[in-house]
Short mmCIF file of C-alpha atoms in Angstrom, two decimals:
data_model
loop_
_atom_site.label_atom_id
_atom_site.label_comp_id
_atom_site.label_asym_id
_atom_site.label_seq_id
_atom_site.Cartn_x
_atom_site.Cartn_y
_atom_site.Cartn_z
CA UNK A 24 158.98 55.15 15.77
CA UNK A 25 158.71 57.53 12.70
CA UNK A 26 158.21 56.12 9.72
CA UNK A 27 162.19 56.66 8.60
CA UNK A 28 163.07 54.82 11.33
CA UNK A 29 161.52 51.54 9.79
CA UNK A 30 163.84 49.59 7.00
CA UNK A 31 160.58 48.69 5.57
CA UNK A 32 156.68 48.12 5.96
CA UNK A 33 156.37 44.10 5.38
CA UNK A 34 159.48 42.29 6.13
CA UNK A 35 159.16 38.53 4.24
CA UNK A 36 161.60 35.77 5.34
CA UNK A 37 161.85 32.88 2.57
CA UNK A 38 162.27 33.46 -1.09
CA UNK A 39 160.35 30.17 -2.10
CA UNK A 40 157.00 30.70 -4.08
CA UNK A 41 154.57 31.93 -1.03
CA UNK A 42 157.30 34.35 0.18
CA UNK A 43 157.87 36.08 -2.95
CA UNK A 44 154.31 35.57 -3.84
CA UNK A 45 153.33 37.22 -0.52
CA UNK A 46 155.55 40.30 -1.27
CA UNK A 47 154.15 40.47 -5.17
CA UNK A 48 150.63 40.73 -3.90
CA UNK A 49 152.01 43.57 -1.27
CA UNK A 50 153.51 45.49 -4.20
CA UNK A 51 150.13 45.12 -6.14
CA UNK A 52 147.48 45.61 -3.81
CA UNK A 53 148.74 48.47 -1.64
CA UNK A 54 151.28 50.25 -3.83
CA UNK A 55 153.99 52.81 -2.03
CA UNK A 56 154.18 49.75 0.94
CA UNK A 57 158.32 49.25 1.36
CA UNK A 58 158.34 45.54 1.00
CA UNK A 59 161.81 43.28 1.55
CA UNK A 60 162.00 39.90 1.57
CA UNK A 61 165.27 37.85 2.93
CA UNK A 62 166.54 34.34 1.67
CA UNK A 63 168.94 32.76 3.09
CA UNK A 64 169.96 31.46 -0.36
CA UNK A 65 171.59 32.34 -3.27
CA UNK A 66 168.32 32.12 -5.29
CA UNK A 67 165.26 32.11 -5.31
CA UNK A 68 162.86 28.74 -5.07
CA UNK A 69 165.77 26.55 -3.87
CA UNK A 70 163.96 23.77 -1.80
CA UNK A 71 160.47 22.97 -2.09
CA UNK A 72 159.47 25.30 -4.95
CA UNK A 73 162.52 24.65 -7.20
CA UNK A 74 162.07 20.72 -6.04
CA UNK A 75 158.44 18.84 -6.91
CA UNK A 76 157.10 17.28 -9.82
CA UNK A 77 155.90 20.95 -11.07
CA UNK A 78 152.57 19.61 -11.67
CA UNK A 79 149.73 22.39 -11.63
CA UNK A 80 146.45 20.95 -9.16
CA UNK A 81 143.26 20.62 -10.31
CA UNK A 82 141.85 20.65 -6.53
CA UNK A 83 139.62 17.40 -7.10
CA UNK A 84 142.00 15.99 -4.38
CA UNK A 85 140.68 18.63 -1.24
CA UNK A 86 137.88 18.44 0.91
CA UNK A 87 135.39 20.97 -0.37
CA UNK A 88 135.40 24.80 1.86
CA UNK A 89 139.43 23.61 2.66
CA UNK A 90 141.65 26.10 2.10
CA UNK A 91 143.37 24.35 -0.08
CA UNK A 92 140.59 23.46 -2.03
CA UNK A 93 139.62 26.62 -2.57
CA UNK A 94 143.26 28.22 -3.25
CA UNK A 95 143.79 25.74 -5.93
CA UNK A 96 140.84 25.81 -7.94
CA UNK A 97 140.94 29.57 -8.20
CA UNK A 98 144.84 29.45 -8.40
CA UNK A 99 145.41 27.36 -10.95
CA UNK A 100 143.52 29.21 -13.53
CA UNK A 101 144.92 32.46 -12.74
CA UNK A 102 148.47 30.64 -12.68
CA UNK A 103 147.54 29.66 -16.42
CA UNK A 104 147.25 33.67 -17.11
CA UNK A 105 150.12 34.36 -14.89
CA UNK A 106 152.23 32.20 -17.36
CA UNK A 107 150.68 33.55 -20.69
CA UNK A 108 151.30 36.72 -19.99
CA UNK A 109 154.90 36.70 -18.61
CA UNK A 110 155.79 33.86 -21.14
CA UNK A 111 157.18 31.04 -18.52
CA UNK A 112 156.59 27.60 -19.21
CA UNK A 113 152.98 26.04 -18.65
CA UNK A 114 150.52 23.23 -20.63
CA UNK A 115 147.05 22.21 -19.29
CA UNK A 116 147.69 18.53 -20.15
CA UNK A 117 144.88 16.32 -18.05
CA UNK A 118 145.59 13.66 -16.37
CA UNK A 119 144.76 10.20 -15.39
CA UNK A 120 143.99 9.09 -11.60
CA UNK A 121 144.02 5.16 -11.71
CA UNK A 122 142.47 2.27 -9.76
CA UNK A 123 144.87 -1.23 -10.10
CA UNK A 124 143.06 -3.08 -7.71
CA UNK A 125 139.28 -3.61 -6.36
CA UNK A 126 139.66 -2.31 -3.34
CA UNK A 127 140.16 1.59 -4.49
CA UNK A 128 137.41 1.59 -6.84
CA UNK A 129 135.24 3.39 -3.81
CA UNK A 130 137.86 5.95 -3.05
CA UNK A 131 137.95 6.66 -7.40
CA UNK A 132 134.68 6.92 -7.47
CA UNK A 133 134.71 8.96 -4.02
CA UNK A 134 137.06 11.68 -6.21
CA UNK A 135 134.59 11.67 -9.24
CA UNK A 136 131.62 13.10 -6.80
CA UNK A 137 134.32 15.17 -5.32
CA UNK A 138 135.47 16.62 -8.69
CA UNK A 139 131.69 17.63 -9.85
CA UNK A 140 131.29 19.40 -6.40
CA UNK A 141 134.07 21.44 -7.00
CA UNK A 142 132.66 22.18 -10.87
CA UNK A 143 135.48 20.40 -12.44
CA UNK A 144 135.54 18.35 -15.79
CA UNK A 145 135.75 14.65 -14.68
CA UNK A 146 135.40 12.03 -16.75
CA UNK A 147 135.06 8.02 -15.66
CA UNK A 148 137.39 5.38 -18.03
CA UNK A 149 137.34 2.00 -18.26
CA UNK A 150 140.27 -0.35 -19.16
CA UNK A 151 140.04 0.72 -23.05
CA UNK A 152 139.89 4.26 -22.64
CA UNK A 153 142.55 4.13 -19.92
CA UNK A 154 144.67 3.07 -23.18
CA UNK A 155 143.33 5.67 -25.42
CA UNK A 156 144.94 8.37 -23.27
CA UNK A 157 147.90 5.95 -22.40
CA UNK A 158 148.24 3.06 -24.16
CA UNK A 159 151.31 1.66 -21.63
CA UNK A 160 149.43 2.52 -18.49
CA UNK A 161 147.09 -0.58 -16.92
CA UNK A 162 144.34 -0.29 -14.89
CA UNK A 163 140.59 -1.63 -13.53
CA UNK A 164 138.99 2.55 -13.80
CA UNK A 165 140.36 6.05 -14.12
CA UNK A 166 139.46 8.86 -13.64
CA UNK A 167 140.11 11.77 -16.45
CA UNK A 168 140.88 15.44 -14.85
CA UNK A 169 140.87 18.38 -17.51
CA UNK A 170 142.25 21.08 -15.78
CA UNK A 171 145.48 19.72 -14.28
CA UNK A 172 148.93 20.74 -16.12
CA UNK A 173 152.37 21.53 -15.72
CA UNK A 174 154.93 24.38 -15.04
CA UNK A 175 158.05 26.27 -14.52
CA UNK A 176 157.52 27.16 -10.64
CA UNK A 177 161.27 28.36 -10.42
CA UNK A 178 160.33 30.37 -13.31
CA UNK A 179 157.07 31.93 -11.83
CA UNK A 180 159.14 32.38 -8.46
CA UNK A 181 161.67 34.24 -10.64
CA UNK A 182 159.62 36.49 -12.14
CA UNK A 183 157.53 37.47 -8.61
CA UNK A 184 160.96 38.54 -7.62
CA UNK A 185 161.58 40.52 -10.52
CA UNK A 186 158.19 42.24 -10.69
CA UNK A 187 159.11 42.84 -6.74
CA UNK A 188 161.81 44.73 -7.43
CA UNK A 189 160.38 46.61 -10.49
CA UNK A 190 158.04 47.94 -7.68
CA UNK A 191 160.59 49.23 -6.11
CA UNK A 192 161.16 46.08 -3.50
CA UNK A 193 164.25 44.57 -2.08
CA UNK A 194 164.96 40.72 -2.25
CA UNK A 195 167.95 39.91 -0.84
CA UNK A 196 169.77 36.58 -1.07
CA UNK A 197 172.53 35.08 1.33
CA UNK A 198 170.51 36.61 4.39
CA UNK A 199 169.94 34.03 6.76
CA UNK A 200 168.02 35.03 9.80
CA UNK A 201 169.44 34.22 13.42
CA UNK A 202 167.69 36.74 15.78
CA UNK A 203 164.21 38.46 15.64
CA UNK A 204 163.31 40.73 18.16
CA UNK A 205 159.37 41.67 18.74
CA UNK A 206 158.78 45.40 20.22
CA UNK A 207 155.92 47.62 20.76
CA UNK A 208 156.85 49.02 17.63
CA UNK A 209 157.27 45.77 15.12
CA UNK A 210 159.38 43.46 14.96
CA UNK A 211 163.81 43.80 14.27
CA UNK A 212 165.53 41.29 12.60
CA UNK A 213 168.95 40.19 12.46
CA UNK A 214 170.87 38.43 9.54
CA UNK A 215 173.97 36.04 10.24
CA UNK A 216 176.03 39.03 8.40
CA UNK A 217 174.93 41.82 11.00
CA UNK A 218 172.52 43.49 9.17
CA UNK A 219 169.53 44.37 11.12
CA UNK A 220 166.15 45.45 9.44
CA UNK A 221 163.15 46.86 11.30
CA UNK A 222 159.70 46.59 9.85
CA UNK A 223 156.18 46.53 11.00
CA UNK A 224 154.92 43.58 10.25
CA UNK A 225 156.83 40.17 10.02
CA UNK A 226 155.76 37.54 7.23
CA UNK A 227 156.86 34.38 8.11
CA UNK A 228 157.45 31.82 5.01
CA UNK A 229 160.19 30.13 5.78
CA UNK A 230 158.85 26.57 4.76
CA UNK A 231 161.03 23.77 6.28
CA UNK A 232 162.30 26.00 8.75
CA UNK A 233 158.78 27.83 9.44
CA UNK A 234 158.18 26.91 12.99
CA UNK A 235 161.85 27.81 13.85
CA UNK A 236 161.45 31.21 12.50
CA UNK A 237 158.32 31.66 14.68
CA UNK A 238 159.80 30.67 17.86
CA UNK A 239 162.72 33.11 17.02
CA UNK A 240 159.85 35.70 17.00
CA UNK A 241 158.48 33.96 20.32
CA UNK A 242 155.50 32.38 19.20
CA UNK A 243 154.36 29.15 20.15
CA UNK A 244 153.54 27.66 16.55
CA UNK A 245 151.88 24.35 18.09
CA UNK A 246 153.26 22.34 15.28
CA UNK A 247 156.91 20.83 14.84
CA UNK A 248 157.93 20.65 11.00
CA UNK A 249 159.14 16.69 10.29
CA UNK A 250 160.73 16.66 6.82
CA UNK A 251 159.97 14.00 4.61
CA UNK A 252 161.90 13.25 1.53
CA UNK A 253 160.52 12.58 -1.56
CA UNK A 254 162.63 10.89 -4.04
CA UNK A 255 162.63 10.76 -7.73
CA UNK A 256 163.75 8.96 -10.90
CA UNK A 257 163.66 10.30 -14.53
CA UNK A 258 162.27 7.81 -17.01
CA UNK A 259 164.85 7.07 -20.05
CA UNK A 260 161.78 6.11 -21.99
CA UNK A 261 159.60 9.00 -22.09
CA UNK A 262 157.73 7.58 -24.68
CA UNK A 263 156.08 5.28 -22.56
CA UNK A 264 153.84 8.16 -21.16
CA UNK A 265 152.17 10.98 -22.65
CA UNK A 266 150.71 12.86 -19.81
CA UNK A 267 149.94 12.43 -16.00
CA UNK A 268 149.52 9.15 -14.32
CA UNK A 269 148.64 9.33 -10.59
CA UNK A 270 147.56 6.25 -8.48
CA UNK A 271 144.38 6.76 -6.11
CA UNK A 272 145.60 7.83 -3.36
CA UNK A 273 145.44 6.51 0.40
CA UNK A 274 142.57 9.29 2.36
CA UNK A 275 145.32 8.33 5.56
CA UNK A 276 147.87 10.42 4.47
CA UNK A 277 148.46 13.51 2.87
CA UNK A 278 150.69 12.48 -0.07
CA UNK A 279 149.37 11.53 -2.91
CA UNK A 280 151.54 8.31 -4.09
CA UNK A 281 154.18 7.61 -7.22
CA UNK A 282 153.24 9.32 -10.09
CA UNK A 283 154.09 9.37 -13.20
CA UNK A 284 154.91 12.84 -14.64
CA UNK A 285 155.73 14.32 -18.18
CA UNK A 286 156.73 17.47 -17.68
CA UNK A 287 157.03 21.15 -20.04
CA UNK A 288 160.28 20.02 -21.46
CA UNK A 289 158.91 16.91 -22.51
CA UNK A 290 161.14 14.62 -20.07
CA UNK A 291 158.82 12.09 -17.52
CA UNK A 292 159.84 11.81 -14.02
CA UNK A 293 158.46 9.21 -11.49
CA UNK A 294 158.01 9.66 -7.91
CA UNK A 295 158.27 10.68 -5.10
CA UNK A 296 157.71 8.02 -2.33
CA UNK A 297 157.46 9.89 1.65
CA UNK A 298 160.66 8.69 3.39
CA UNK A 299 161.62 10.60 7.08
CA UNK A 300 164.49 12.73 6.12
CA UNK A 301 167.22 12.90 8.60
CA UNK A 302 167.85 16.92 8.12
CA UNK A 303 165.58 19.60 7.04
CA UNK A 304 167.47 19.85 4.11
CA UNK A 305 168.36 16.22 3.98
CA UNK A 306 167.95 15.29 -0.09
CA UNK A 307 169.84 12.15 0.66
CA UNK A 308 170.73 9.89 3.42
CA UNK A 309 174.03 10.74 3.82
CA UNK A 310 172.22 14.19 4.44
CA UNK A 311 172.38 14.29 8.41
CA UNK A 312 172.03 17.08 10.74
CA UNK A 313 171.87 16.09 14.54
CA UNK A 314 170.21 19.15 15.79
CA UNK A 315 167.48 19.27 13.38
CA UNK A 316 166.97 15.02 13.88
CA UNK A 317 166.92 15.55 17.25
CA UNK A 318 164.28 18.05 17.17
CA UNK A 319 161.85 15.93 15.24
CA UNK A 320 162.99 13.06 17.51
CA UNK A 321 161.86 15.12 20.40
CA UNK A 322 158.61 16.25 19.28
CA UNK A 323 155.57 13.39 20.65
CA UNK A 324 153.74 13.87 17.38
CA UNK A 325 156.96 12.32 15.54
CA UNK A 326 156.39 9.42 17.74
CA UNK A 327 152.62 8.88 17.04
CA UNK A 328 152.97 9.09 13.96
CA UNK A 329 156.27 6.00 13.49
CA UNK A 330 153.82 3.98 15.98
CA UNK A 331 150.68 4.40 13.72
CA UNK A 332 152.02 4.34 10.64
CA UNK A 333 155.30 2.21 10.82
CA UNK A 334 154.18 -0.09 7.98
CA UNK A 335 153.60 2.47 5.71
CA UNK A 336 157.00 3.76 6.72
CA UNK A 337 158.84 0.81 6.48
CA UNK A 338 157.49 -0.08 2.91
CA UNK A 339 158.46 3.35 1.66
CA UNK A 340 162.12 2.89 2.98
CA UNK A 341 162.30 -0.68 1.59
CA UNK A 342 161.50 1.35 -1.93
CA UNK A 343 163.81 4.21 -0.99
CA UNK A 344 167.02 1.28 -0.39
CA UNK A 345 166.01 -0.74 -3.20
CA UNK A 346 165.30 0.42 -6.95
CA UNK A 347 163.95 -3.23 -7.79
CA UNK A 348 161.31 -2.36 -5.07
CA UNK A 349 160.63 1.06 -6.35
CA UNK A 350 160.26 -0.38 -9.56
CA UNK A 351 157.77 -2.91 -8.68
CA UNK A 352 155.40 -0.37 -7.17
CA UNK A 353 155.47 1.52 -10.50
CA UNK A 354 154.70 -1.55 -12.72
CA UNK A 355 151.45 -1.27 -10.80
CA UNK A 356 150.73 1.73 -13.33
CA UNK A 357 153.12 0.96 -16.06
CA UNK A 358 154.03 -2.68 -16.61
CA UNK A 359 156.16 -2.14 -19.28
CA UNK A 360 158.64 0.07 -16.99
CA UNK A 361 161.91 -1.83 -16.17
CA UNK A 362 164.77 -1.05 -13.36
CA UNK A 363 166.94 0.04 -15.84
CA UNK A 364 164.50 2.59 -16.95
CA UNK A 365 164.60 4.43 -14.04
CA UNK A 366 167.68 7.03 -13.55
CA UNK A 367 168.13 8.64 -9.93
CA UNK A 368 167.07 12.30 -10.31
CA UNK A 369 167.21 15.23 -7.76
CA UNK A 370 164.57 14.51 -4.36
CA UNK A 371 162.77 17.31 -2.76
CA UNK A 372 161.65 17.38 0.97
CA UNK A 373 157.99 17.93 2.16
CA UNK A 374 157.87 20.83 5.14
CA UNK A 375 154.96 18.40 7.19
CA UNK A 376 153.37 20.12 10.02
CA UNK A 377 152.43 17.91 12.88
CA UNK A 378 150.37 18.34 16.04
CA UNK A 379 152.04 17.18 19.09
CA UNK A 380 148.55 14.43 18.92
CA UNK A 381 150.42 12.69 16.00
CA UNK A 382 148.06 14.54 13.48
CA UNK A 383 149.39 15.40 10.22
CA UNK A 384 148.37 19.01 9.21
CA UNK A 385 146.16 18.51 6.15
CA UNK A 386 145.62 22.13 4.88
CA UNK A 387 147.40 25.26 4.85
CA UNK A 388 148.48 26.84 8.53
CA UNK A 389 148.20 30.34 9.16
CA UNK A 390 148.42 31.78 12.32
CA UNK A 391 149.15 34.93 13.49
CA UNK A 392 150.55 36.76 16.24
CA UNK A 393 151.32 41.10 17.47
CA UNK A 394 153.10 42.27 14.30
CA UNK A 395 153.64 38.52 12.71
CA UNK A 396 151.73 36.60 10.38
CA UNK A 397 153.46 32.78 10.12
CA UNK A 398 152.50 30.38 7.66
CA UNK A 399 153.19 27.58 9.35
CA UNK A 400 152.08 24.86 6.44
CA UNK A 401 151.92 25.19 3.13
CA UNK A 402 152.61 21.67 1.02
CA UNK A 403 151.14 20.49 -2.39
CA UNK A 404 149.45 22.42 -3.67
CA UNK A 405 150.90 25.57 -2.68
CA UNK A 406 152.65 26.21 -5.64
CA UNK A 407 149.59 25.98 -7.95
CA UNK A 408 147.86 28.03 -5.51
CA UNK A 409 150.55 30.55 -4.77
CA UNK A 410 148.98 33.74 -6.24
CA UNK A 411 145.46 33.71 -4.12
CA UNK A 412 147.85 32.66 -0.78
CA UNK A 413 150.07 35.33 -1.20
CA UNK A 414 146.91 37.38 -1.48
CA UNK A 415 146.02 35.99 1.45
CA UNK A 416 148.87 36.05 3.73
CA UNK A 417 149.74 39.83 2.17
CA UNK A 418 145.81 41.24 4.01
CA UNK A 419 147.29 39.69 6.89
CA UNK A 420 150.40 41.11 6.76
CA UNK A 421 148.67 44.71 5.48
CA UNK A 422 146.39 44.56 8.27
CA UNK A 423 149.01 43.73 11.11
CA UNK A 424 151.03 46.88 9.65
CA UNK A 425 148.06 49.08 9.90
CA UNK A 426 147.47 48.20 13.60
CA UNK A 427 151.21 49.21 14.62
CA UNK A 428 149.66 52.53 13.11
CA UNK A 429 150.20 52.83 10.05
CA UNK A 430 147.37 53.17 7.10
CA UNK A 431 147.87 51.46 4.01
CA UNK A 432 145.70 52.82 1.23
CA UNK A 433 144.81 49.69 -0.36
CA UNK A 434 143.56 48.03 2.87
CA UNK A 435 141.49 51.21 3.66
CA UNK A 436 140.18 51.50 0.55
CA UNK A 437 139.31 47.98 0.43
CA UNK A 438 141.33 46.31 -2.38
CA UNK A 439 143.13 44.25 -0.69
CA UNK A 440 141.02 40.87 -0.17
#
């Protein structure tokens, strides 16, 4: 095909953080590439950017060389400059990781050797300098993290889409994808209004719907996406806590327990718990969608991991059905909290990659494919890390273009890494 034959270069599907991010670091590090991305929504950042805590990761959390170790140490700092000089939202507050009983004290002090490997400023509390950071909070130990803070992510998604376009980029909202078809060529896709656009190279960021999307392109992305819902409740106290309160979390599981949450306007929100949600979209459970349950129903990994795990499950149902339940498990932290503190606030859902072994995808997924890149998962801490992913996933997505022949300066030249 000639080159006016193509729509564009690098076609992106999914306008959450790593999509737009993707397409921001296309526009940056190979300038003249055509670059559209397509969201199905009327926004940008609608689901799991627009829908966590908006905390910003330190990285003491990931195992050192991981991927996401090493997006979110380097990511968070340049997220602080990102912010500064665009003028969205952002505080490097600290916060507190806390041990309530004996039996985490090894895993705390497991983080604190963690936390100097990666070069970060950790430092070890007792009981009395728990309360000197927050005098509500209890615990045995804690752990003090420097680095970790808060943000606007719909704000910095909102802005990647704006610089996007300054470049000369589409974004285009209300396109939902329903047919891609791979040729020699690259890849044409087709929107539920008609519209078909032929690119290249196909970026894949579709998040909860991310392994979908790839067998639409017919790859075999090895991992089935099982939503969980996390569900939060905004604190009508907010003077009870000043910063960030996080338990210790379980190494069994990549979620990393209630926690307690002051965010950049200054309002505290508690949560989430990890309950199975019963749509890909499902921010309630009234939320059902039969195909999409019966495709994590029919996926052996979703299986493994209910046989497991099924007391872990069942305890965070018990505190997803009953607030005096949830309420309990955050008096762990914060004894002073009652159940008429906590006010229901919007949930998110986790896009959870799982192995058809039962094994819960721990690090960012990329895989690629002729003329598709697919990131497959991308949970916490992607949004902290989103500016050296999209770097990431846009060399990809440059290189992939350049081997349906085309050249793209900044990949020859060597920029682009």
């Amino acid at each position: 095909m000639t080159h006016a034959a193509y729509d564009c270069d690098v076609l992106v599907i999914g306008g959450g953080i790593v999509g737009l991010s993707t397409a921001y670091a296309i526009t940056r590090t190979a300038p003249g590439t055509r670059v559209t991305v397509l969201e199905k929504e009327r926004g940008p950042a609608r689901h799991q950017t627009g829908r966590n805590s908006g905390v910003v990761h330190s990285g003491i959390y990931y195992r050192p060389g991981s991927l996401k170790a090493r997006y979110a140490l380097r990511g968070s700092a340049e997220l602080a400059d990102f912010c500064a000089e665009h003028g969205i939202a952002h505080a490097v507050t600290g916060k507190l990781i806390v041990a309530t009983e004996r039996s985490e004290l090894p895993r705390l002090h497991g983080l604190v050797q963690r936390g100097r490997e990666h070069g970060l400023p950790v430092r070890e509390l007792g009981p009395a300098q728990i309360a000197e950071y927050e005098p509500d909070v209890r615990g045995l130990a804690a752990i003090r993290v420097g680095t970790t803070g808060v943000c606007d992510f719909t704000a910095v998604a909102t802005r990647f889409a704006t610089e996007i376009t300054a470049s000369g980029g589409l974004v285009r909202y209300g396109a939902k994808v329903t047919a891609i078809d791979r040729r020699p060529w690259g890849v044409a896709v087709r929107t539920a209004d008609g519209v078909v656009v032929r690119a290249r190279t196909l970026v894949n960021c579709a998040g909860l719907h991310s392994d979908r999307v790839a067998r639409l392109a017919g790859d075999d992305p090895g991992v089935r996406i099982v939503p969980f819902r996390g569900e939060y409740y905004e604190l009508a106290r907010p003077e009870l806590v000043r910063g960030l309160v996080y338990p210790v979390p379980d190494p069994a599981f990549p979620f990393l327990g209630v926690h307690l949450t002051r965010g950049f306007d200054g309002s505290v929100h508690i949560g989430p718990n990890a309950v199975p949600a019963l749509a890909r979209e499902g921010y309630g459970w009234p939320d059902v969608h039969p195909a999409e349950l019966l495709s994590t129903l029919s996926w052996p990994g979703a299986w493994r991991i209910a046989r497991r795990h099924w007391r872990y499950g069942a305890g965070e149902v018990h505190r997803s059905l009953s607030r005096s339940a949830f309420t309990r498990a955050v008096q762990r932290l914060l004894p002073a909290v009652t159940e008429e503190d906590l006010r229901p606030s919007a949930a998110g859902v986790r896009a959870q990659a799982v192995l058809r072994d039962g094994t819960l995808v721990d690090d960012f997924l990329i895989r690629e494919a002729p003329h598709t890149v697919h990131v497959l998962n991308a949970p916490s801490p992607a949004a902290t890390a989103s500016l050296p992913i999209g770097r990431e996933v846009a060399r990809r997505a440059l290189l992939r273009a350049r081997g349906a022949g085309w050249r793209p300066p900044a990949v020859e030249s060597g920029h682009c890494v």
